[in-house]
Short mmCIF file of C-alpha atoms and ligand atoms in Angstrom, two decimals:
data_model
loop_
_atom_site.label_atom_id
_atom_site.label_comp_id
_atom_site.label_asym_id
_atom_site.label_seq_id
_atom_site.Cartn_x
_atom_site.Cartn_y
_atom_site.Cartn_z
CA UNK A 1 0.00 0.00 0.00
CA UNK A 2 2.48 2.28 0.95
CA UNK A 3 5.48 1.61 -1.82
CA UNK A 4 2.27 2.11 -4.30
CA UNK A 5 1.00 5.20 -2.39
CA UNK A 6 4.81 6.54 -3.37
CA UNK A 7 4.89 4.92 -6.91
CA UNK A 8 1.80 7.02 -7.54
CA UNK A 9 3.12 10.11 -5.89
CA UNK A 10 6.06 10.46 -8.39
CA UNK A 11 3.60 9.56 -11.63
CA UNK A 12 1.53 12.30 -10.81
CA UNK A 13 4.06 14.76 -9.31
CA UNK A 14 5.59 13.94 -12.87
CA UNK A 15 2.15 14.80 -14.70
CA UNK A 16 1.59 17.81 -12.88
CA UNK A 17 5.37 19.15 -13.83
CA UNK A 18 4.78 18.16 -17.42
CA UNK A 19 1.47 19.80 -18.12
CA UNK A 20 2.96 23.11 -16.35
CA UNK A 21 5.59 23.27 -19.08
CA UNK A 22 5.94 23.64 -22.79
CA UNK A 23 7.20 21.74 -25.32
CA UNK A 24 10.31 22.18 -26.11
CA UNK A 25 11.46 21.82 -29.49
CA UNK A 26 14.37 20.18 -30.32
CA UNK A 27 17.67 21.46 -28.70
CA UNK A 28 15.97 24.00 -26.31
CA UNK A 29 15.17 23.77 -23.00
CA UNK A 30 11.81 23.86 -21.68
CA UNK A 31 10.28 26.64 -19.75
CA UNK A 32 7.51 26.71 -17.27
CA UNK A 33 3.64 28.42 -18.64
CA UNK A 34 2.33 28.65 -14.85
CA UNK A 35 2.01 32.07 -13.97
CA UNK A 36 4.11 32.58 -10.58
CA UNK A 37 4.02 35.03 -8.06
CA UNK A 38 7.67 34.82 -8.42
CA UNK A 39 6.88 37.08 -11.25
CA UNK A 40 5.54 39.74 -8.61
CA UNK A 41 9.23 39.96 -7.57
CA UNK A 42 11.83 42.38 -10.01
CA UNK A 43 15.17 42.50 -9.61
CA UNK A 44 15.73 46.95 -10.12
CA UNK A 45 18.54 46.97 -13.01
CA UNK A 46 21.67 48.79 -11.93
CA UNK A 47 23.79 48.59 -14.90
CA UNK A 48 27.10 49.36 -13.26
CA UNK A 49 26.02 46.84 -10.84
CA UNK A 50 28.21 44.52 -12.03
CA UNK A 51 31.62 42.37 -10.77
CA UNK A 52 33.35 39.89 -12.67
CA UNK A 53 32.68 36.15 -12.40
CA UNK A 54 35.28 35.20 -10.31
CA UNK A 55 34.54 37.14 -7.97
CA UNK A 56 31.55 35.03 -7.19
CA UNK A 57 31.45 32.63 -4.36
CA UNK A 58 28.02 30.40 -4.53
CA UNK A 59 28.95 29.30 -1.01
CA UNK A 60 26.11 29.44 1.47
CA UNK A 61 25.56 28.32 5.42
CA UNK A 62 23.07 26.12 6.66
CA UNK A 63 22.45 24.52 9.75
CA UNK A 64 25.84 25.14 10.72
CA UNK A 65 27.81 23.49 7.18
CA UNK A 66 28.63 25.55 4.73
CA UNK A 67 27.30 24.33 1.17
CA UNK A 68 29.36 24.22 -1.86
CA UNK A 69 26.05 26.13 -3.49
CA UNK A 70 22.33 27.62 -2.30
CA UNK A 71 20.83 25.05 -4.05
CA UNK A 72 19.75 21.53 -2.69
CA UNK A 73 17.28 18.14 -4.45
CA UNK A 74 14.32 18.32 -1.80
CA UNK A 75 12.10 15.41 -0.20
CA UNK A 76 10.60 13.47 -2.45
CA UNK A 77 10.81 9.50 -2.30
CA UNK A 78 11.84 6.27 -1.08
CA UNK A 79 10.24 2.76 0.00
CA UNK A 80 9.40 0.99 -2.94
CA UNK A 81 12.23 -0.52 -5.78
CA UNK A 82 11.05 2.17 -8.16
CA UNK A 83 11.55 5.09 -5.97
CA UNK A 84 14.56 3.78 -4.16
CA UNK A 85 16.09 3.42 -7.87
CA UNK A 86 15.48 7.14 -8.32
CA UNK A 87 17.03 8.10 -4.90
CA UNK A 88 20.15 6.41 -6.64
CA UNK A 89 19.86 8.83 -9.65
CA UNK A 90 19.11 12.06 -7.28
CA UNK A 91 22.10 10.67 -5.18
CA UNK A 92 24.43 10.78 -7.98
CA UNK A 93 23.34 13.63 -9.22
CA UNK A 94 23.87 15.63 -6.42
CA UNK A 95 27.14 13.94 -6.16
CA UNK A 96 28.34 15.02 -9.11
CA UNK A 97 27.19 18.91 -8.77
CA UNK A 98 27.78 19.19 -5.14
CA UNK A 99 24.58 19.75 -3.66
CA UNK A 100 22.61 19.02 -0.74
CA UNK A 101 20.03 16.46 -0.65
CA UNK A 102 16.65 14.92 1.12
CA UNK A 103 15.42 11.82 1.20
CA UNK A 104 11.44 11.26 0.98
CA UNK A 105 9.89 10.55 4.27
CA UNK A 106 11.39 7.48 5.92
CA UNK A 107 8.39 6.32 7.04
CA UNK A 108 7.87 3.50 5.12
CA UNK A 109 10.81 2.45 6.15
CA UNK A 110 9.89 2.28 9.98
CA UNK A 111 6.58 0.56 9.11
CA UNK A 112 8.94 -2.26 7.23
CA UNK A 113 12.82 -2.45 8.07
CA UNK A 114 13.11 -4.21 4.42
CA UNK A 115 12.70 -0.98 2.57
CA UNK A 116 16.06 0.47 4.41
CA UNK A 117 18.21 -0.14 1.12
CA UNK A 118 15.94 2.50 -0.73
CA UNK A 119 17.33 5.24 1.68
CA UNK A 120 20.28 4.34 2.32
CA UNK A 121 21.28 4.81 -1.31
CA UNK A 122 21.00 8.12 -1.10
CA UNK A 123 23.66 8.03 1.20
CA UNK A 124 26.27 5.64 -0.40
CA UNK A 125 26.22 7.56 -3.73
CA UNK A 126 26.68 10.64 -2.13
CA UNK A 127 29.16 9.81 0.67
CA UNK A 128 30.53 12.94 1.57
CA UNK A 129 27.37 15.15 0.56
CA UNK A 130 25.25 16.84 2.95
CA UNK A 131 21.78 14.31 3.32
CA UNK A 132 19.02 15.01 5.27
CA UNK A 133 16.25 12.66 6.66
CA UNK A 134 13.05 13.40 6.38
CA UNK A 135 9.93 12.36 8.91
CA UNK A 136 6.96 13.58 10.04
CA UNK A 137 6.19 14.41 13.52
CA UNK A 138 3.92 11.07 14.44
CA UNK A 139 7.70 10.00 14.63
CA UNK A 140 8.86 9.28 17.82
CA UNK A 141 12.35 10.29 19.31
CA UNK A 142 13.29 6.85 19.23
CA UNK A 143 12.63 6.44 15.95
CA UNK A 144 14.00 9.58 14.44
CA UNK A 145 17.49 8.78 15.62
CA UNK A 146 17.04 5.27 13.66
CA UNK A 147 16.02 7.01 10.77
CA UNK A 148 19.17 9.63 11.27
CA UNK A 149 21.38 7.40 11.62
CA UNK A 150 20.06 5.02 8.99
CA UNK A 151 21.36 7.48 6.62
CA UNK A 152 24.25 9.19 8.81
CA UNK A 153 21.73 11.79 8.03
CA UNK A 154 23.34 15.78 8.97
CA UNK A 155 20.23 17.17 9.12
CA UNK A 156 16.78 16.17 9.72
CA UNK A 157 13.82 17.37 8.08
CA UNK A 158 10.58 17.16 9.82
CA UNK A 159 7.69 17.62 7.66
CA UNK A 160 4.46 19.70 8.08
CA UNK A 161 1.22 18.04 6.02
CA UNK A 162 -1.94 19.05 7.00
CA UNK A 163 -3.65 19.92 3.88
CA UNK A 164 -2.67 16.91 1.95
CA UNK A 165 -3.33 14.84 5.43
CA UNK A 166 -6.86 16.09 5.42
CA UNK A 167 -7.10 15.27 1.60
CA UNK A 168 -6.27 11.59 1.95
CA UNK A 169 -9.22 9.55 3.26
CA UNK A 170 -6.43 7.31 5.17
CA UNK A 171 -4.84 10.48 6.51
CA UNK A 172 -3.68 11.88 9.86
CA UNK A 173 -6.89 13.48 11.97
CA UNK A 174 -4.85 14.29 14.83
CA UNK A 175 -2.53 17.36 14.46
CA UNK A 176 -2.51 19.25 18.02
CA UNK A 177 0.45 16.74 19.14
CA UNK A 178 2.71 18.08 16.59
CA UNK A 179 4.21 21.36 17.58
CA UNK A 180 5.25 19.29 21.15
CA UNK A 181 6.05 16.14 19.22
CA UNK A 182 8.92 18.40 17.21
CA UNK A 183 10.23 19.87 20.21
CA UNK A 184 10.64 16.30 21.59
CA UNK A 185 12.52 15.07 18.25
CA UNK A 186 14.65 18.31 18.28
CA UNK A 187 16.01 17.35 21.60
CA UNK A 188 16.42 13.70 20.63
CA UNK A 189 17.96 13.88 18.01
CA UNK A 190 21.65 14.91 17.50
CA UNK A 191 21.87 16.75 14.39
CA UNK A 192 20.12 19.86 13.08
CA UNK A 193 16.20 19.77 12.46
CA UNK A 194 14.95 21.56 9.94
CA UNK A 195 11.03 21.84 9.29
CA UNK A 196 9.40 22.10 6.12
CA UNK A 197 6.12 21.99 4.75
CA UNK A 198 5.18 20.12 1.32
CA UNK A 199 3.96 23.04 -0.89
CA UNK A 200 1.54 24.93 0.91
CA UNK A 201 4.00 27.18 2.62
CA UNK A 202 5.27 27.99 5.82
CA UNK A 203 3.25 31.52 7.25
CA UNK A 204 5.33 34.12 9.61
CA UNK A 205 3.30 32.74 12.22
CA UNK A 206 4.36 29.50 11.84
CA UNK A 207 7.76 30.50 11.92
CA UNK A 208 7.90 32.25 14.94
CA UNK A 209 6.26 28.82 16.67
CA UNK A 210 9.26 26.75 15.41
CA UNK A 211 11.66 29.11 16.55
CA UNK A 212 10.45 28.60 20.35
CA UNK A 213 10.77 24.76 19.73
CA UNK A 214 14.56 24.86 19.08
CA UNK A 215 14.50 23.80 15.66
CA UNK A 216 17.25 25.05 13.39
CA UNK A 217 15.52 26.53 10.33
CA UNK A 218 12.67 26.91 8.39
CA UNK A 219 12.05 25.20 4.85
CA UNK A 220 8.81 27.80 3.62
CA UNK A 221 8.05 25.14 1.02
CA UNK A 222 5.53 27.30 -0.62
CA UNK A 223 2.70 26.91 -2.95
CA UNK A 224 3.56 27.39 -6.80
CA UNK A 225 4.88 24.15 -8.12
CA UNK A 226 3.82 20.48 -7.10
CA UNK A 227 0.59 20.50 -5.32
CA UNK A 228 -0.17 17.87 -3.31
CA UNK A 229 -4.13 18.66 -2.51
CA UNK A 230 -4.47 17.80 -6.29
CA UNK A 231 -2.31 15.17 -6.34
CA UNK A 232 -4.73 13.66 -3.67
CA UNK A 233 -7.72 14.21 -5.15
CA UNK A 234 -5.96 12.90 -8.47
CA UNK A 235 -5.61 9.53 -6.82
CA UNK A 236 -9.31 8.89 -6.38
CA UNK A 237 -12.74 8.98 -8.46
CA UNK A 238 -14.93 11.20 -6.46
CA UNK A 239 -12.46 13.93 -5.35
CA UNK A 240 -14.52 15.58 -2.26
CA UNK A 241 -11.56 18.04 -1.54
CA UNK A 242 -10.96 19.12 -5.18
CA UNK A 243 -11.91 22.50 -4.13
CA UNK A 244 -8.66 22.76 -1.76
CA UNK A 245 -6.43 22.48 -5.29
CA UNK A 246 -3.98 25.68 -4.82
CA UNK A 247 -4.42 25.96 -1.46
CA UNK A 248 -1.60 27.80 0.58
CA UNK A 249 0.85 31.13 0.72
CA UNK A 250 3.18 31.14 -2.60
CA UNK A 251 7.10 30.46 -2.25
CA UNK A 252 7.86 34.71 -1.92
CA UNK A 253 4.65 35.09 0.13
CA UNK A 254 6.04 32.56 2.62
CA UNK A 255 9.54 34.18 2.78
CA UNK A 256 8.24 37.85 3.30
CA UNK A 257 6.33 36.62 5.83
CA UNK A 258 8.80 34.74 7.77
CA UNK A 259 11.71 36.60 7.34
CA UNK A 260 12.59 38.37 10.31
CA UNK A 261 10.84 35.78 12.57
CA UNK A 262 14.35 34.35 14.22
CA UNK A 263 15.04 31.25 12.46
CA UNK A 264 17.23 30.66 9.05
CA UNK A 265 15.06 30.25 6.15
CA UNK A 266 14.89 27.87 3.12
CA UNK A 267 13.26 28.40 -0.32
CA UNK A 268 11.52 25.52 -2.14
CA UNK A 269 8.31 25.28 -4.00
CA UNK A 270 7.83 26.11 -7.62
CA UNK A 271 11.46 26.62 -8.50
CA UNK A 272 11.14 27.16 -11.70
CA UNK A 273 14.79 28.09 -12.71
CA UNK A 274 17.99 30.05 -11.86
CA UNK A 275 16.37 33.41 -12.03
CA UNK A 276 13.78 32.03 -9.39
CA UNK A 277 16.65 30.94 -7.28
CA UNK A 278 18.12 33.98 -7.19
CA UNK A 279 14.84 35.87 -6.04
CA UNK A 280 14.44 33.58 -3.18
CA UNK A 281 18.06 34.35 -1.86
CA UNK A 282 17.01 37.70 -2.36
CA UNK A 283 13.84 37.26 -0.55
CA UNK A 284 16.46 36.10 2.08
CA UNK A 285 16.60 32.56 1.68
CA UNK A 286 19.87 30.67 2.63
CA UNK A 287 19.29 27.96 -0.28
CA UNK A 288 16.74 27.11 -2.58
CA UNK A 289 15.15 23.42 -3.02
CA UNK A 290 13.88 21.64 -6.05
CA UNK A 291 11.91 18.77 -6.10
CA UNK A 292 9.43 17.92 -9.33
CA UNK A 293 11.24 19.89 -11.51
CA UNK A 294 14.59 17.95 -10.72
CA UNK A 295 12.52 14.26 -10.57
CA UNK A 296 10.92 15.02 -14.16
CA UNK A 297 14.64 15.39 -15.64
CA UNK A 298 15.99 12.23 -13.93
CA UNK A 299 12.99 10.71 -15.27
CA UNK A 300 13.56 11.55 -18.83
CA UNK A 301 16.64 11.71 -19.39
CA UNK A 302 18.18 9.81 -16.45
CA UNK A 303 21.05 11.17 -14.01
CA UNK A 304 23.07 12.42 -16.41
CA UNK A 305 20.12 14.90 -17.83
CA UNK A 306 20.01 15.99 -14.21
CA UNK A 307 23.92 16.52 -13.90
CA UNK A 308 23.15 18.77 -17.26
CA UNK A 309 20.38 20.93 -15.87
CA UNK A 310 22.58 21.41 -11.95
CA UNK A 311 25.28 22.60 -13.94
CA UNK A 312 23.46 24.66 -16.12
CA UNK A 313 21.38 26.12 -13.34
CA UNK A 314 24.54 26.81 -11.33
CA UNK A 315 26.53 28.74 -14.12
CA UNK A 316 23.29 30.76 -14.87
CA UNK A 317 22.95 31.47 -11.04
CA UNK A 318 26.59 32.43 -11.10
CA UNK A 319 25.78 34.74 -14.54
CA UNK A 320 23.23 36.96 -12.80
CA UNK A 321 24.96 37.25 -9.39
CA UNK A 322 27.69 39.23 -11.67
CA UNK A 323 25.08 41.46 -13.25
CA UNK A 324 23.67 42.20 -9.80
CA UNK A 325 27.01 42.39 -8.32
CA UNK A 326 25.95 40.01 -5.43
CA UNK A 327 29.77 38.15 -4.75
CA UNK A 328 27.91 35.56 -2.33
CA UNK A 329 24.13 34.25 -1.78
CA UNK A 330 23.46 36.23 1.20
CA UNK A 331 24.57 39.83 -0.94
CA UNK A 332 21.22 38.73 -3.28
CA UNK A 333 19.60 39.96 -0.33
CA UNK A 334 20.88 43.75 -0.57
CA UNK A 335 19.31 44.15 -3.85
CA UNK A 336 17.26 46.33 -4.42
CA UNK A 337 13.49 44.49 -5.70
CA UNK A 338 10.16 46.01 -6.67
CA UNK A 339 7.26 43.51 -5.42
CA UNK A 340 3.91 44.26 -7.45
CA UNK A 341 0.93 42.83 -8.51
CA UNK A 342 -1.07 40.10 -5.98
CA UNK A 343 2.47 39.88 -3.84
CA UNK A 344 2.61 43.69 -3.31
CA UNK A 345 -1.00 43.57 -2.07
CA UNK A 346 -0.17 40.44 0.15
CA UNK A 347 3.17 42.69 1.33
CA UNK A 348 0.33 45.54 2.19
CA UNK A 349 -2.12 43.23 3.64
CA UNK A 350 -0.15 40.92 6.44
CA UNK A 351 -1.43 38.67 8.61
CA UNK A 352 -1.84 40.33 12.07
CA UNK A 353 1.69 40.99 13.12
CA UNK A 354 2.33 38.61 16.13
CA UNK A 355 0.18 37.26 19.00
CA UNK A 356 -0.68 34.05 20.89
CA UNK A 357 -2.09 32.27 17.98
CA UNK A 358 -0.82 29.55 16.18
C1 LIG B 1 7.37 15.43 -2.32
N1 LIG B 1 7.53 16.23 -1.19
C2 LIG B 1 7.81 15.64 0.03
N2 LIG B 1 8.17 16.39 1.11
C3 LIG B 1 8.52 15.82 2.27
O1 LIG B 1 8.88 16.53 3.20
N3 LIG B 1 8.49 14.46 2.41
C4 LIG B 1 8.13 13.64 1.38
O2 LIG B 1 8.14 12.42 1.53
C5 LIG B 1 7.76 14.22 0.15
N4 LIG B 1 7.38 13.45 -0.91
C6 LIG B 1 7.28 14.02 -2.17
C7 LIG B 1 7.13 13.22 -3.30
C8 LIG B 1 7.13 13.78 -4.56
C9 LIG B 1 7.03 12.89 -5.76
C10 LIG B 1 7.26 15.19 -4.71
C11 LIG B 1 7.29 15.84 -6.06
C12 LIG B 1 7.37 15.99 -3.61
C13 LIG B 1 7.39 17.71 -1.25
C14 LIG B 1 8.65 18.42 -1.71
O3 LIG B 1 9.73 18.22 -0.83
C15 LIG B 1 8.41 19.92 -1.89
O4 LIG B 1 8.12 20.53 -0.64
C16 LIG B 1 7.26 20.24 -2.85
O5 LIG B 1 7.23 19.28 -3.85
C17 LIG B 1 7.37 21.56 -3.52
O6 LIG B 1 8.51 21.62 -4.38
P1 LIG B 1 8.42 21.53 -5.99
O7 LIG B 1 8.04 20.14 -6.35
O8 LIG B 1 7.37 22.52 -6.42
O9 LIG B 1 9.81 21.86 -6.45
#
């Protein structure tokens, strides 16, 4: 049930990815069609803004480690021989380009010890790499240390679900446990803990909360890209909850309303390529994740198609920090942007600043 559950996850996460692009003719490279509110956020042209290339260092911090670059292959699978096959290809891809990676949730593999080798994968083809874990927080402390060390994981990721939870008839109910149950793995556990949500984006609110509980930093994981309400309802005929399709705050929503809230932030969620990197450093993001996008290339056209779009991504990342004259990630965040359209009113509409809500 559950390796088919993740079988189906990456067919339609696939599908999803697909339809949002076009087709590219021979010998370019496809673009996305979905209109982003990444396209709220402008980079102001300076045209003496500029440095020379080498003067660019990609390097970033997170968690305490510096990475080699602000880019890292987000959660996505494991538990089943298909999807441990494409942790292989992630694996080597990130190898190869020197990023960090996630595994998919290793639950599966705490329901049934037999599925280990489908994690673990990630880890021997990327020995030296950073690798997180990645668990949600019905996880116990005992078994989030497994699950770290499984994978000599340097990180953990804990992920937040609700929407897609409430979407699957087989889901989690029970969600009032959770903000205690992360505090308890943060403790526990004895790397960094990093929480993310799966696309429908991490509020200022939010934030704030996770900062009391100790974790490390904040993965906004935003609306914009793969959305897992409609993957749910995609999975069965009468789709009660198709209404909750595009639920969430967007990718730059999520940052501007986190930032500032005392905890490190992360950018993922409807990447759609360097240029929306660079606005999420600039939105003040340490590093920026990818997950369908990345999963649809190793798909087609297999790790080395993947190597070829990191490596592209990262020279065109290092191309328009020269323009802007940003020598590391964190400088992105001293440029000067103009926010308009349904981001600006967002910007101008916040949620009530802080109080004792959730
Ligand atoms: C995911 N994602 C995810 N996240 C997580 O924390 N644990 C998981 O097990 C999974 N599983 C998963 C499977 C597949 C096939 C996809 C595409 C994604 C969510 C992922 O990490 C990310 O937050 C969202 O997908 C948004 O990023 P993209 O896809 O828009 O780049």
């Amino acid at each position: 049930m559950t390796a088919s559950r993740k079988d189906d996850h990456v067919r339609l996460a696939v599908a999803q990815h697909t339809a949002s692009q076009t087709a590219p003719s021979a010998g370019q490279v496809p673009h996305s069609t979905r209109t982003s509110q990444f396209d709220d956020v402008r980079f102001t042209h300076h045209a003496l803004a500029g440095i020379d290339r080498a003067q660019v260092d990609l390097t970033t911090h997170v968690a305490g480690h510096a990475w080699q670059a602000p880019l890292y292959i987000n959660a996505m699978t494991g538990g089943s021989a298909k999807t441990g096959e494409i942790n292989r290809g992630l694996a080597i891809a990130a190898r190869e380009t020197g990023l960090a990676i996630a595994t998919g949730s290793m639950s599966p593999y705490l329901k049934d010890p037999t599925t280990a080798g489908t994690f673990t994968t990630v880890r021997v083809h990327h020995p030296h790499g950073f690798v997180m874990a990645n668990l949600n927080p019905n996880a116990t402390p005992e078994q989030a240390r497994r699950a770290v060390d499984l994978i000599q994981a340097d990180a953990l990721q804990i992920h937040l679900n609700t929407v897609q939870e409430t979407v699957m008839p087989e889901g989690d109910r029970s969600f009032g446990h959770w903000a205690s149950a992360i505090a308890a793995i943060t403790a526990a556990v004895s790397v960094p803990v990093i929480v993310k949500e799966v696309g429908f984006g991490l509020s200022g609110r939010t934030v704030t909360r996770l900062a009391e509980l100790g974790v490390a930093a904040a993965d906004v994981a935003g609306s914009g890209g793969t959305d897992f309400a409609r993957i749910e309802n995609g999975r069965r005929e009468h789709s009660d909850y198709s209404y909750l399709n595009g639920w969430g705050l967007s990718t730059p929503a999520a940052l501007l309303d986190a930032r500032d809230r005392g905890l490190p932030l992360l950018a993922s969620g409807g990447i759609r390529h360097p240029l929306d990197v660079a606005r999420s450093l600039a939105l003040g993001a340490r590093a920026v994740g990818v997950s369908a996008g990345f999963l649809t290339t190793l798909i087609t056209d297999g790790p080395d198609g993947l190597i070829r779009q990191i490596r592209t991504w990262l020279d065109q990342l290092t191309a328009l920090m020269t323009l802007l004259g940003a020598r590391t990630p964190a400088d992105l965040a001293a440029c000067d942007l103009q926010i308009t359209g349904t981001l600006r009113a967002f910007l101008d509409h916040p949620p009530a600043p802080e109080d004792n809500r959730r």
